[in-house]
Short mmCIF file of C-alpha atoms and ligand atoms in Angstrom, two decimals:
data_model
loop_
_atom_site.label_atom_id
_atom_site.label_comp_id
_atom_site.label_asym_id
_atom_site.label_seq_id
_atom_site.Cartn_x
_atom_site.Cartn_y
_atom_site.Cartn_z
CA MET A 1 -0.15 -0.07 0.21
CA ILE A 2 1.39 3.30 -0.72
CA VAL A 3 0.85 5.84 1.76
CA ASN A 4 3.81 7.81 1.80
CA ILE A 5 6.93 9.06 0.33
CA ASP A 6 9.22 5.80 2.15
CA ASP A 7 6.10 3.63 0.17
CA LEU A 8 6.54 4.96 -2.99
CA ARG A 9 10.97 4.39 -2.73
CA LYS A 10 10.21 0.93 -1.33
CA VAL A 11 8.85 0.72 -4.70
CA ALA A 12 10.94 1.70 -6.73
CA ARG A 13 13.53 -0.80 -5.10
CA ARG A 14 11.73 -3.43 -6.19
CA ARG A 15 10.87 -2.35 -9.75
CA LEU A 16 14.76 -0.99 -10.96
CA PRO A 17 17.74 -2.94 -11.28
CA ARG A 18 19.82 -2.43 -8.34
CA ALA A 19 22.62 0.16 -9.90
CA ILE A 20 20.07 2.53 -10.86
CA PHE A 21 17.92 2.51 -7.47
CA ASP A 22 21.25 3.54 -5.99
CA TYR A 23 22.10 5.48 -8.16
CA VAL A 24 18.89 8.22 -7.14
CA ASP A 25 18.97 6.73 -3.61
CA GLY A 26 22.58 7.33 -2.89
CA GLY A 27 24.63 10.27 -1.79
CA ALA A 28 28.76 11.00 -1.07
CA GLU A 29 31.13 9.31 0.65
CA ASP A 30 29.68 7.98 4.04
CA GLU A 31 26.45 9.82 3.70
CA TYR A 32 26.40 12.03 6.84
CA THR A 33 25.10 14.69 4.96
CA MET A 34 22.73 12.97 2.69
CA ARG A 35 20.81 11.66 6.17
CA ALA A 36 21.48 15.12 7.98
CA ASN A 37 19.13 16.64 5.27
CA GLN A 38 16.35 14.65 5.78
CA ALA A 39 17.38 13.79 9.51
CA ASP A 40 17.15 17.82 10.93
CA PHE A 41 13.81 18.02 9.66
CA ARG A 42 13.34 16.43 12.88
CA ARG A 43 14.94 19.38 15.04
CA TYR A 44 12.02 21.46 14.64
CA THR A 45 8.45 20.71 15.70
CA PHE A 46 5.41 23.08 15.36
CA ARG A 47 3.78 25.50 17.45
CA PRO A 48 -0.27 24.95 16.69
CA ARG A 49 -2.35 27.90 17.29
CA VAL A 50 -6.13 26.30 18.25
CA MET A 51 -9.78 27.40 17.18
CA VAL A 52 -8.97 29.01 13.84
CA ASP A 53 -11.36 29.04 11.07
CA VAL A 54 -9.00 26.53 8.47
CA SER A 55 -12.20 26.02 6.67
CA GLN A 56 -10.53 27.38 3.75
CA ARG A 57 -6.91 26.50 2.57
CA ASN A 58 -4.28 27.15 0.55
CA GLN A 59 -0.75 26.16 -0.88
CA ALA A 60 -0.97 28.42 -3.68
CA THR A 61 2.24 31.01 -3.67
CA THR A 62 3.77 32.68 -6.61
CA VAL A 63 7.79 31.25 -7.20
CA LEU A 64 9.52 34.63 -8.92
CA GLY A 65 6.58 35.91 -10.37
CA GLU A 66 4.89 33.20 -11.42
CA ARG A 67 1.35 31.33 -9.80
CA VAL A 68 2.17 28.45 -8.89
CA ALA A 69 -0.32 25.54 -7.06
CA THR A 70 2.43 24.04 -4.28
CA PRO A 71 5.61 25.53 -3.29
CA ILE A 72 6.93 22.18 -4.10
CA ILE A 73 9.03 22.56 -7.26
CA LEU A 74 10.70 19.56 -8.92
CA ALA A 75 14.57 19.61 -8.90
CA PRO A 76 16.86 18.93 -11.64
CA THR A 77 17.65 15.47 -11.39
CA GLY A 78 20.45 13.83 -14.27
CA PHE A 79 19.17 10.52 -16.09
CA THR A 80 15.58 10.52 -15.13
CA GLY A 81 14.54 8.78 -18.55
CA MET A 82 16.55 5.68 -16.89
CA LEU A 83 13.61 5.15 -13.92
CA TRP A 84 10.85 5.44 -16.77
CA PRO A 85 10.60 5.50 -20.58
CA ARG A 86 10.43 9.45 -21.31
CA GLY A 87 11.56 9.74 -17.73
CA GLU A 88 11.49 13.87 -17.71
CA VAL A 89 8.54 14.42 -19.88
CA VAL A 90 6.69 11.76 -17.80
CA ALA A 91 7.70 14.19 -14.92
CA ALA A 92 7.08 17.20 -16.19
CA ARG A 93 3.86 16.40 -16.83
CA ALA A 94 3.33 15.23 -13.49
CA ALA A 95 4.02 18.13 -12.07
CA ALA A 96 2.25 20.46 -14.68
CA ARG A 97 -1.18 18.77 -14.08
CA LYS A 98 0.00 19.87 -10.22
CA GLY A 99 0.30 23.21 -10.90
CA ALA A 100 4.09 22.71 -9.67
CA ILE A 101 7.32 23.47 -11.40
CA PHE A 102 9.57 21.89 -14.13
CA THR A 103 13.45 21.70 -13.60
CA VAL A 104 15.11 19.98 -16.65
CA SER A 105 18.77 19.21 -15.66
CA THR A 106 21.24 19.37 -18.45
CA MET A 107 22.04 15.57 -17.85
CA SER A 108 18.40 14.62 -19.01
CA ILE A 109 18.25 11.62 -20.86
CA CYS A 110 15.05 13.24 -22.89
CA SER A 111 15.88 16.66 -24.88
CA MET A 112 14.96 20.03 -23.41
CA GLU A 113 12.60 20.65 -26.07
CA GLU A 114 11.13 16.92 -25.79
CA VAL A 115 9.84 18.29 -22.50
CA ALA A 116 8.93 21.65 -23.47
CA GLU A 117 6.99 20.16 -26.62
CA ALA A 118 5.04 17.71 -24.11
CA SER A 119 3.93 19.89 -21.15
CA SER A 120 2.26 22.85 -20.56
CA GLY A 121 3.29 23.54 -17.06
CA PRO A 122 6.03 26.01 -15.73
CA ARG A 123 8.96 24.93 -16.39
CA TRP A 124 13.03 25.94 -15.69
CA PHE A 125 16.19 24.83 -16.88
CA GLN A 126 19.49 24.22 -14.83
CA LEU A 127 23.21 24.29 -16.34
CA TYR A 128 26.57 24.16 -14.37
CA VAL A 129 29.50 26.42 -14.85
CA TRP A 130 31.10 24.10 -17.47
CA ARG A 131 34.31 24.20 -18.71
CA ASP A 132 32.97 25.36 -22.65
CA ARG A 133 31.06 28.33 -23.10
CA GLU A 134 29.77 27.84 -26.61
CA ILE A 135 28.46 24.35 -25.17
CA VAL A 136 26.92 26.58 -22.88
CA ARG A 137 25.69 29.68 -24.67
CA SER A 138 24.20 26.95 -26.84
CA LEU A 139 22.34 25.46 -24.03
CA ILE A 140 21.06 28.62 -23.02
CA GLU A 141 20.12 30.17 -26.57
CA ARG A 142 18.16 26.82 -26.76
CA ALA A 143 16.12 27.09 -23.56
CA LYS A 144 15.25 30.64 -24.21
CA ALA A 145 13.91 29.35 -27.48
CA ALA A 146 11.96 26.79 -25.84
CA GLY A 147 10.00 28.83 -23.21
CA TYR A 148 12.21 28.05 -20.20
CA ARG A 149 11.70 31.00 -17.66
CA VAL A 150 14.32 30.19 -15.40
CA LEU A 151 18.14 29.71 -15.34
CA VAL A 152 18.91 27.40 -12.61
CA ILE A 153 22.80 27.23 -12.06
CA THR A 154 24.37 24.78 -10.05
CA VAL A 155 27.22 25.89 -8.23
CA ASP A 156 28.10 23.09 -5.97
CA THR A 157 30.34 20.61 -9.04
CA PRO A 158 33.56 21.92 -9.18
CA VAL A 159 34.03 18.09 -9.35
CA LEU A 160 32.07 15.72 -9.05
CA GLY A 161 31.63 13.93 -5.71
CA GLN A 162 32.53 10.36 -4.81
CA ARG A 163 29.90 8.34 -4.99
CA GLU A 164 30.78 5.35 -3.64
CA ARG A 165 27.35 2.76 -4.32
CA ASP A 166 27.63 3.91 -8.06
CA ILE A 167 31.64 3.10 -7.98
CA ARG A 168 31.00 -0.21 -6.91
CA ASN A 169 28.28 -0.99 -8.89
CA GLY A 170 30.05 0.25 -12.28
CA MET A 171 27.31 3.07 -12.87
CA VAL A 172 27.17 3.56 -16.81
CA ILE A 173 24.94 5.72 -18.63
CA PRO A 174 23.34 3.65 -20.45
CA PRO A 175 22.82 1.15 -17.98
CA ARG A 176 25.23 -2.30 -19.33
CA ILE A 177 24.11 -5.75 -18.54
CA GLY A 178 26.98 -7.30 -17.90
CA ALA A 179 28.42 -10.30 -15.75
CA ASN A 180 28.46 -8.38 -12.48
CA ASN A 181 24.53 -7.73 -12.88
CA VAL A 182 22.83 -9.57 -15.05
CA LEU A 183 21.04 -12.15 -12.75
CA ASP A 184 20.35 -8.84 -10.66
CA THR A 185 18.69 -7.37 -13.88
CA LEU A 186 17.08 -10.27 -14.95
CA ARG A 187 14.41 -10.23 -11.77
CA ARG A 188 13.33 -6.77 -12.26
CA VAL A 189 11.53 -8.33 -15.03
CA ALA A 190 9.12 -5.11 -15.88
CA TRP A 191 11.83 -2.68 -15.95
CA LEU A 192 13.72 -4.56 -18.37
CA LYS A 193 11.04 -5.16 -20.60
CA ASP A 194 11.22 -1.38 -20.84
CA PHE A 195 14.60 -1.21 -21.47
CA VAL A 196 15.02 -3.71 -24.24
CA ARG A 197 11.65 -1.47 -25.92
CA ASN A 198 13.04 2.21 -25.51
CA PRO A 199 16.70 1.49 -26.27
CA ARG A 200 16.93 5.58 -26.44
CA ILE A 201 19.17 6.29 -23.31
CA THR A 202 21.35 9.00 -24.44
CA PHE A 203 22.31 12.17 -22.67
CA GLY A 204 19.21 14.35 -24.56
CA ASN A 205 20.22 18.22 -24.48
CA PHE A 206 23.86 16.42 -26.64
CA LYS A 207 22.96 14.19 -28.40
CA ASP A 208 24.05 16.17 -32.16
CA THR A 209 26.85 18.29 -30.75
CA LEU A 210 28.64 16.13 -28.34
CA GLY A 211 29.40 12.59 -30.11
CA VAL A 212 28.01 10.74 -26.78
CA ARG A 213 25.04 8.99 -28.79
CA HIS A 214 25.92 5.62 -28.40
CA ASP A 215 29.02 5.18 -26.34
CA PRO A 216 28.68 3.83 -23.08
CA VAL A 217 29.85 6.68 -21.25
CA SER A 218 30.69 6.72 -17.41
CA LEU A 219 29.49 8.75 -15.90
CA ALA A 220 32.29 10.21 -14.28
CA SER A 221 34.13 10.45 -17.47
CA PHE A 222 31.98 12.48 -19.45
CA THR A 223 31.00 14.97 -16.78
CA THR A 224 34.83 15.09 -15.24
CA LYS A 225 35.94 16.77 -18.49
CA GLN A 226 33.16 19.68 -18.29
CA PHE A 227 33.02 20.34 -14.69
CA SER A 228 35.01 23.23 -14.07
CA PRO A 229 37.41 23.60 -10.95
CA ALA A 230 38.15 27.17 -11.90
CA VAL A 231 34.49 28.50 -11.51
CA SER A 232 34.17 32.34 -9.80
CA TRP A 233 31.61 35.23 -9.53
CA ASP A 234 33.02 36.44 -12.68
CA ASP A 235 31.10 33.03 -14.80
CA LEU A 236 27.85 34.49 -12.90
CA ASP A 237 28.82 38.30 -14.82
CA TRP A 238 28.61 35.86 -17.69
CA TYR A 239 25.75 34.24 -17.59
CA ARG A 240 24.27 37.10 -16.77
CA SER A 241 24.89 38.62 -19.93
CA VAL A 242 23.73 36.12 -22.01
CA TRP A 243 20.40 35.55 -19.90
CA SER A 244 17.88 38.02 -19.48
CA GLY A 245 15.56 36.50 -17.46
CA PRO A 246 15.42 35.75 -13.52
CA ILE A 247 18.20 33.41 -12.60
CA ALA A 248 18.06 30.96 -9.74
CA ILE A 249 22.22 29.81 -8.10
CA LYS A 250 21.86 25.91 -6.51
CA GLY A 251 24.35 25.42 -4.41
CA ILE A 252 24.68 27.97 -1.88
CA MET A 253 25.65 27.03 1.76
CA SER A 254 27.01 30.13 3.63
CA ALA A 255 25.56 33.57 4.35
CA GLU A 256 28.70 34.83 2.74
CA ASP A 257 27.88 33.37 -0.38
CA ALA A 258 24.28 34.01 -0.29
CA ARG A 259 25.20 38.19 0.33
CA LEU A 260 27.89 38.24 -2.95
CA ALA A 261 25.26 35.71 -4.84
CA VAL A 262 22.31 38.62 -4.29
CA GLU A 263 25.90 41.11 -5.20
CA HIS A 264 25.55 39.61 -8.20
CA GLY A 265 22.00 40.24 -9.17
CA VAL A 266 20.92 36.87 -8.91
CA GLU A 267 16.47 36.63 -8.87
CA ALA A 268 16.92 32.90 -6.01
CA ILE A 269 19.38 30.65 -3.83
CA VAL A 270 18.80 27.61 -3.70
CA VAL A 271 20.34 26.83 -0.29
CA SER A 272 21.12 23.06 -1.10
CA ASN A 273 24.28 20.57 -0.61
CA HIS A 274 22.94 18.48 -4.09
CA GLY A 275 21.31 16.22 -1.99
CA GLY A 276 24.11 14.84 -0.25
CA ARG A 277 26.00 14.01 -3.58
CA GLN A 278 28.45 16.24 -3.92
CA CYS A 279 30.77 17.54 -0.44
CA ASP A 280 29.99 14.59 2.60
CA TYR A 281 30.17 16.74 6.18
CA LEU A 282 28.19 19.27 4.64
CA PRO A 283 26.03 20.55 7.14
CA SER A 284 22.27 19.99 6.12
CA ALA A 285 20.02 22.48 3.46
CA VAL A 286 17.55 23.15 6.43
CA GLU A 287 20.01 23.74 9.10
CA VAL A 288 21.53 26.61 6.95
CA LEU A 289 18.82 28.07 5.95
CA PRO A 290 17.94 30.52 8.59
CA GLU A 291 21.80 32.25 8.14
CA VAL A 292 20.37 32.14 4.30
CA VAL A 293 17.51 33.89 4.88
CA ASP A 294 18.67 36.81 7.01
CA ALA A 295 21.71 37.05 5.10
CA VAL A 296 19.44 37.44 2.05
CA GLY A 297 17.18 39.84 3.74
CA GLY A 298 14.63 39.58 1.32
CA ARG A 299 16.76 41.14 -1.66
CA ALA A 300 16.30 37.23 -3.30
CA GLU A 301 13.93 34.91 -2.93
CA VAL A 302 15.19 31.56 -1.24
CA ILE A 303 14.64 28.08 -2.06
CA LEU A 304 15.03 25.38 0.21
CA ASP A 305 16.52 21.93 -1.32
CA GLY A 306 17.18 18.76 0.23
CA GLY A 307 15.83 15.69 2.59
CA ILE A 308 12.54 16.71 1.24
CA ARG A 309 10.15 13.12 2.45
CA ARG A 310 7.11 14.99 4.02
CA GLY A 311 4.92 17.51 3.63
CA SER A 312 5.79 18.93 6.80
CA ASP A 313 9.13 19.30 5.89
CA VAL A 314 7.39 21.83 3.74
CA VAL A 315 5.98 23.74 6.14
CA LYS A 316 8.86 24.19 8.54
CA ALA A 317 11.00 25.51 5.39
CA ILE A 318 8.69 28.36 4.56
CA ALA A 319 8.04 28.81 8.38
CA LEU A 320 11.81 29.77 8.81
CA GLY A 321 11.95 31.59 5.37
CA ALA A 322 11.96 29.93 2.07
CA ARG A 323 9.53 30.95 -0.68
CA ALA A 324 9.77 27.39 -1.81
CA CYS A 325 10.89 24.21 -1.79
CA MET A 326 12.90 21.56 -4.28
CA ILE A 327 11.87 17.94 -4.34
CA GLY A 328 14.78 15.37 -5.91
CA LYS A 329 14.53 11.89 -4.75
CA ALA A 330 10.95 11.93 -4.05
CA PHE A 331 9.86 12.42 -7.04
CA ASN A 332 12.20 9.91 -8.61
CA TYR A 333 11.16 6.99 -6.15
CA GLY A 334 7.45 8.49 -8.23
CA VAL A 335 8.73 7.85 -12.09
CA ALA A 336 10.44 5.09 -10.68
CA ALA A 337 7.07 3.93 -9.29
CA GLY A 338 4.89 4.12 -11.81
CA GLY A 339 6.24 6.88 -14.87
CA GLN A 340 3.78 9.48 -14.87
CA ALA A 341 1.07 8.14 -12.29
CA GLY A 342 3.95 7.81 -9.75
CA ALA A 343 5.39 11.00 -9.49
CA GLU A 344 1.97 12.73 -9.38
CA ARG A 345 1.18 10.48 -6.55
CA ALA A 346 4.25 12.09 -4.91
CA LEU A 347 3.48 15.08 -5.39
CA ASP A 348 -0.84 14.32 -4.27
CA ILE A 349 1.41 12.73 -1.37
CA LEU A 350 3.16 15.75 -0.41
CA MET A 351 0.78 18.49 -1.20
CA ALA A 352 -1.81 16.46 1.01
CA GLU A 353 0.22 16.52 3.84
CA ILE A 354 1.37 20.30 3.45
CA ASP A 355 -2.78 21.44 3.38
CA ARG A 356 -3.18 18.62 6.74
CA THR A 357 0.05 20.09 8.48
CA LEU A 358 -1.68 24.08 7.56
CA ALA A 359 -4.78 22.71 9.63
CA LEU A 360 -3.56 21.34 12.06
CA ILE A 361 -1.47 24.00 13.58
CA GLY A 362 -3.99 26.86 12.39
CA ARG A 363 -2.08 28.51 10.09
CA PRO A 364 -4.27 28.15 6.57
CA HIS A 365 -2.22 29.77 4.50
CA LEU A 366 1.68 29.73 3.37
CA SER A 367 1.36 33.58 4.47
CA ASP A 368 0.34 32.97 7.68
CA LEU A 369 3.84 30.78 8.09
CA ASP A 370 7.24 32.44 10.72
CA ARG A 371 9.25 31.02 12.52
CA GLY A 372 6.65 31.24 15.55
CA ALA A 373 5.38 28.61 13.48
CA ILE A 374 7.87 25.76 14.57
CA ARG A 375 9.70 25.20 17.70
CA ALA A 376 13.14 23.85 17.44
CA THR A 377 13.73 21.36 19.82
CA GLY A 378 17.83 20.51 19.63
CA ALA A 379 16.15 16.60 19.55
CA TYR A 380 15.71 14.02 17.10
C1 FMN B 1 18.74 11.39 -9.22
C2 FMN B 1 19.48 12.07 -8.91
C3 FMN B 1 19.99 13.72 -10.42
C4 FMN B 1 20.41 14.28 -9.94
N1 FMN B 1 20.94 15.10 -10.89
C5 FMN B 1 21.13 16.37 -10.62
C6 FMN B 1 21.79 17.81 -12.03
O1 FMN B 1 21.60 16.53 -12.90
N2 FMN B 1 21.56 19.08 -11.69
C7 FMN B 1 21.80 19.51 -10.58
O2 FMN B 1 21.91 21.25 -10.53
N3 FMN B 1 21.66 18.80 -9.35
C8 FMN B 1 20.98 17.26 -9.39
N4 FMN B 1 20.65 16.11 -8.49
C9 FMN B 1 20.66 17.32 -7.09
C10 FMN B 1 19.00 17.57 -7.18
O3 FMN B 1 18.83 18.12 -7.50
C11 FMN B 1 18.47 17.70 -5.77
O4 FMN B 1 19.92 19.21 -4.94
C12 FMN B 1 18.57 16.81 -5.13
O5 FMN B 1 18.14 15.82 -4.73
C13 FMN B 1 17.49 17.16 -2.91
O6 FMN B 1 17.49 16.16 -1.87
P1 FMN B 1 16.82 15.36 -2.47
O7 FMN B 1 16.88 14.15 -3.20
O8 FMN B 1 17.00 14.54 -0.79
O9 FMN B 1 14.95 16.22 -2.56
C14 FMN B 1 20.22 15.15 -8.81
C15 FMN B 1 20.00 14.53 -7.49
C16 FMN B 1 19.20 12.76 -7.46
C17 FMN B 1 18.81 12.46 -6.53
#
């Protein structure tokens, strides 16, 4: 029975080959940060108000000027098309049906144009700070032409984090069936049927440009070639010069960097440690959130990213000053469990939990939330 996000995770684990499930579910090194992202929401409990009329509740809000039905944003996640045929398209359609923003990753399997054609909902596009500015410039031009409204620039990947589950599993894109995983893969009949019938697992945004179409390149070798360890704030100014829409900078984990990002003119700051997939032993995103909110002082919108598994987590983040929250694994489990229906289920679960929490704590609208709605317990 599927009641919560963890139930979707269990279905995903049964359906996916081990290496693919671990790619979604895992984090860097000891996975301390990944676990802290989730666990630290338990440091907060609610301060409910009773005898409040909560008959009219609404989680609609605006994010960077756009009206949305929920403060949940689907985070950019690479290779979602490995979990389900046309995984990014089905996830984008699910988001559009629920009135949530969908972010296409540079490393998507479906191209950004395919996603744009298939979904009419609000769409953002995510980029890295890569070495080759001509590749980046052409991606930005395509994103503009395809109607993406916000550019999300991920800045926490000067090098790739060490994901030890991927290394042990020999994870490559597209997935290869070999001696080490043949038995495990054959057990995942439903996934395997889809994989065999839909052999188009490739880097959708580059299939005509980078010549990576047919070679099974390892995740590490492709990305490390492009990630630039020489990034600086000048790069952000360059992005600003070629993109006239709003920019969200993703991967900010300190007040100092939040201030610098505001000085460089970003419209949104995504407090994020990449779901604990990059640098291990960073604090959780929710721990850093209040410091960033205070440093930004309303000059940009702040988005919390990392660890959301419950609607109550979203409510806590908004009480701490976030405008919206990104979810990564939560919707990936949904896509893996049931394609579009599974992603819709993930959103339904979280949105119902947000709604119920707002009722039970006597704050019927997101605008009723402030730090007085929660208390820090310090305990788990
Ligand atoms: C399978 C997977 C792939 C991801 N790929 C990307 C990516 O291509 N670009 C990016 O900026 N972040 C990527 N992320 C990080 C997410 O955008 C987000 O920061 C993270 O998932 C949030 O934590 P959560 O999974 O606990 O919600 C990925 C995360 C996952 C789980």
